[in-house]
Amino acid sequence: MTKDYSMENNKTEDETFNQALSTNSPHIELPLTPAITPYYAGFWMRFWAYLLDCAVIFGINGMFIKPVFRMLDISLSKVGVFSAYAIISGLVFYLYFILMTKLLDQTLGKMVFGLKVISLKKSQLSWGTVVFREGIGRYISVTLKFLYAIAAFTPKKQALHDMFADTAVIHERT
């Protein structure tokens, strides 16, 4: 039988907690708080957030990277996977996702749509988890785009990179 310490003799929470600690019982029974079930973000919400993030990255490249290339007289016409512009643009892409996700748990696109990345195992996203999710996971998702659609069919709406990193994207509670 569970004893409700919070209602006993109209005591404060601190007094109740201290009383629970001082009992000789090896088990401390405190009132339970209801668990908050996350509302996982579906494929389409994540898709629109990702498109907005791509527009932001395109803007960053256009406002900062291209002018530097022009100022240094580096050709932008050489198109290829290993061109200087492609490498710098790719670096901006990955740094944007890694830094925004680690520092804020969300990118600008996710902020606009009220989404947030959470760890399913820890209370906070670690650097290793974020680099793995956003670095390696994004590379796989960008290379094999159809794998991103997996998020539409999993119970927690996880894409492949979420499954590998034990993360999920949820709607923020306001």
mmCIF file with all atom_site columns, N, CA and C in Angstrom, residues 98-99 101-103 124-135:
data_model
loop_
_atom_site.group_PDB
_atom_site.id
_atom_site.type_symbol
_atom_site.label_atom_id
_atom_site.label_alt_id
_atom_site.label_comp_id
_atom_site.label_asym_id
_atom_site.label_entity_id
_atom_site.label_seq_id
_atom_site.pdbx_PDB_ins_code
_atom_site.Cartn_x
_atom_site.Cartn_y
_atom_site.Cartn_z
_atom_site.occupancy
_atom_site.B_iso_or_equiv
_atom_site.pdbx_formal_charge
_atom_site.auth_seq_id
_atom_site.auth_comp_id
_atom_site.auth_asym_id
_atom_site.auth_atom_id
_atom_site.pdbx_PDB_model_num
ATOM 1  N N  . ILE A 1 98  ? 25.243 20.245 -37.041 1.00 0.00 ? 98  ILE A N  1
ATOM 2  C CA . ILE A 1 98  ? 25.902 19.772 -35.822 1.00 0.00 ? 98  ILE A CA 1
ATOM 3  C C  . ILE A 1 98  ? 25.844 20.827 -34.723 1.00 0.00 ? 98  ILE A C  1
ATOM 4  N N  . LEU A 1 99  ? 26.249 22.056 -35.038 1.00 0.00 ? 99  LEU A N  1
ATOM 5  C CA . LEU A 1 99  ? 26.297 23.093 -34.006 1.00 0.00 ? 99  LEU A CA 1
ATOM 6  C C  . LEU A 1 99  ? 24.912 23.503 -33.519 1.00 0.00 ? 99  LEU A C  1
ATOM 7  N N  . THR A 1 101 ? 22.136 21.735 -33.570 1.00 0.00 ? 101 THR A N  1
ATOM 8  C CA . THR A 1 101 ? 21.510 20.641 -32.824 1.00 0.00 ? 101 THR A CA 1
ATOM 9  C C  . THR A 1 101 ? 22.151 20.474 -31.449 1.00 0.00 ? 101 THR A C  1
ATOM 10 N N  . LYS A 1 102 ? 23.466 20.576 -31.369 1.00 0.00 ? 102 LYS A N  1
ATOM 11 C CA . LYS A 1 102 ? 24.132 20.416 -30.068 1.00 0.00 ? 102 LYS A CA 1
ATOM 12 C C  . LYS A 1 102 ? 23.825 21.585 -29.139 1.00 0.00 ? 102 LYS A C  1
ATOM 13 N N  . LEU A 1 103 ? 23.916 22.806 -29.652 1.00 0.00 ? 103 LEU A N  1
ATOM 14 C CA . LEU A 1 103 ? 23.772 23.978 -28.789 1.00 0.00 ? 103 LEU A CA 1
ATOM 15 C C  . LEU A 1 103 ? 22.322 24.298 -28.429 1.00 0.00 ? 103 LEU A C  1
ATOM 16 N N  . GLN A 1 124 ? 20.385 14.633 -22.063 1.00 0.00 ? 124 GLN A N  1
ATOM 17 C CA . GLN A 1 124 ? 20.881 15.679 -22.945 1.00 0.00 ? 124 GLN A CA 1
ATOM 18 C C  . GLN A 1 124 ? 21.669 15.051 -24.089 1.00 0.00 ? 124 GLN A C  1
ATOM 19 N N  . LEU A 1 125 ? 21.660 15.712 -25.240 1.00 0.00 ? 125 LEU A N  1
ATOM 20 C CA . LEU A 1 125 ? 22.405 15.222 -26.391 1.00 0.00 ? 125 LEU A CA 1
ATOM 21 C C  . LEU A 1 125 ? 23.898 15.433 -26.160 1.00 0.00 ? 125 LEU A C  1
ATOM 22 N N  . SER A 1 126 ? 24.686 14.391 -26.342 1.00 0.00 ? 126 SER A N  1
ATOM 23 C CA . SER A 1 126 ? 26.138 14.511 -26.198 1.00 0.00 ? 126 SER A CA 1
ATOM 24 C C  . SER A 1 126 ? 26.742 14.906 -27.540 1.00 0.00 ? 126 SER A C  1
ATOM 25 N N  . TRP A 1 127 ? 27.979 15.390 -27.502 1.00 0.00 ? 127 TRP A N  1
ATOM 26 C CA . TRP A 1 127 ? 28.661 15.749 -28.748 1.00 0.00 ? 127 TRP A CA 1
ATOM 27 C C  . TRP A 1 127 ? 28.775 14.530 -29.658 1.00 0.00 ? 127 TRP A C  1
ATOM 28 N N  . GLY A 1 128 ? 29.109 13.389 -29.083 1.00 0.00 ? 128 GLY A N  1
ATOM 29 C CA . GLY A 1 128 ? 29.245 12.174 -29.882 1.00 0.00 ? 128 GLY A CA 1
ATOM 30 C C  . GLY A 1 128 ? 27.951 11.796 -30.581 1.00 0.00 ? 128 GLY A C  1
ATOM 31 N N  . THR A 1 129 ? 26.850 11.875 -29.847 1.00 0.00 ? 129 THR A N  1
ATOM 32 C CA . THR A 1 129 ? 25.540 11.558 -30.426 1.00 0.00 ? 129 THR A CA 1
ATOM 33 C C  . THR A 1 129 ? 25.201 12.520 -31.554 1.00 0.00 ? 129 THR A C  1
ATOM 34 N N  . VAL A 1 130 ? 25.440 13.815 -31.321 1.00 0.00 ? 130 VAL A N  1
ATOM 35 C CA . VAL A 1 130 ? 25.099 14.824 -32.330 1.00 0.00 ? 130 VAL A CA 1
ATOM 36 C C  . VAL A 1 130 ? 25.975 14.680 -33.568 1.00 0.00 ? 130 VAL A C  1
ATOM 37 N N  . VAL A 1 131 ? 27.279 14.486 -33.375 1.00 0.00 ? 131 VAL A N  1
ATOM 38 C CA . VAL A 1 131 ? 28.174 14.328 -34.531 1.00 0.00 ? 131 VAL A CA 1
ATOM 39 C C  . VAL A 1 131 ? 27.794 13.079 -35.308 1.00 0.00 ? 131 VAL A C  1
ATOM 40 N N  . PHE A 1 132 ? 27.482 12.004 -34.604 1.00 0.00 ? 132 PHE A N  1
ATOM 41 C CA . PHE A 1 132 ? 27.079 10.776 -35.285 1.00 0.00 ? 132 PHE A CA 1
ATOM 42 C C  . PHE A 1 132 ? 25.768 10.977 -36.033 1.00 0.00 ? 132 PHE A C  1
ATOM 43 N N  . ARG A 1 133 ? 24.769 11.558 -35.356 1.00 0.00 ? 133 ARG A N  1
ATOM 44 C CA . ARG A 1 133 ? 23.446 11.752 -35.959 1.00 0.00 ? 133 ARG A CA 1
ATOM 45 C C  . ARG A 1 133 ? 23.514 12.707 -37.141 1.00 0.00 ? 133 ARG A C  1
ATOM 46 N N  . GLU A 1 134 ? 24.115 13.867 -36.914 1.00 0.00 ? 134 GLU A N  1
ATOM 47 C CA . GLU A 1 134 ? 24.104 14.907 -37.942 1.00 0.00 ? 134 GLU A CA 1
ATOM 48 C C  . GLU A 1 134 ? 25.209 14.731 -38.976 1.00 0.00 ? 134 GLU A C  1
ATOM 49 N N  . GLY A 1 135 ? 26.341 14.207 -38.580 1.00 0.00 ? 135 GLY A N  1
ATOM 50 C CA . GLY A 1 135 ? 27.434 14.015 -39.527 1.00 0.00 ? 135 GLY A CA 1
ATOM 51 C C  . GLY A 1 135 ? 27.241 12.775 -40.379 1.00 0.00 ? 135 GLY A C  1
#
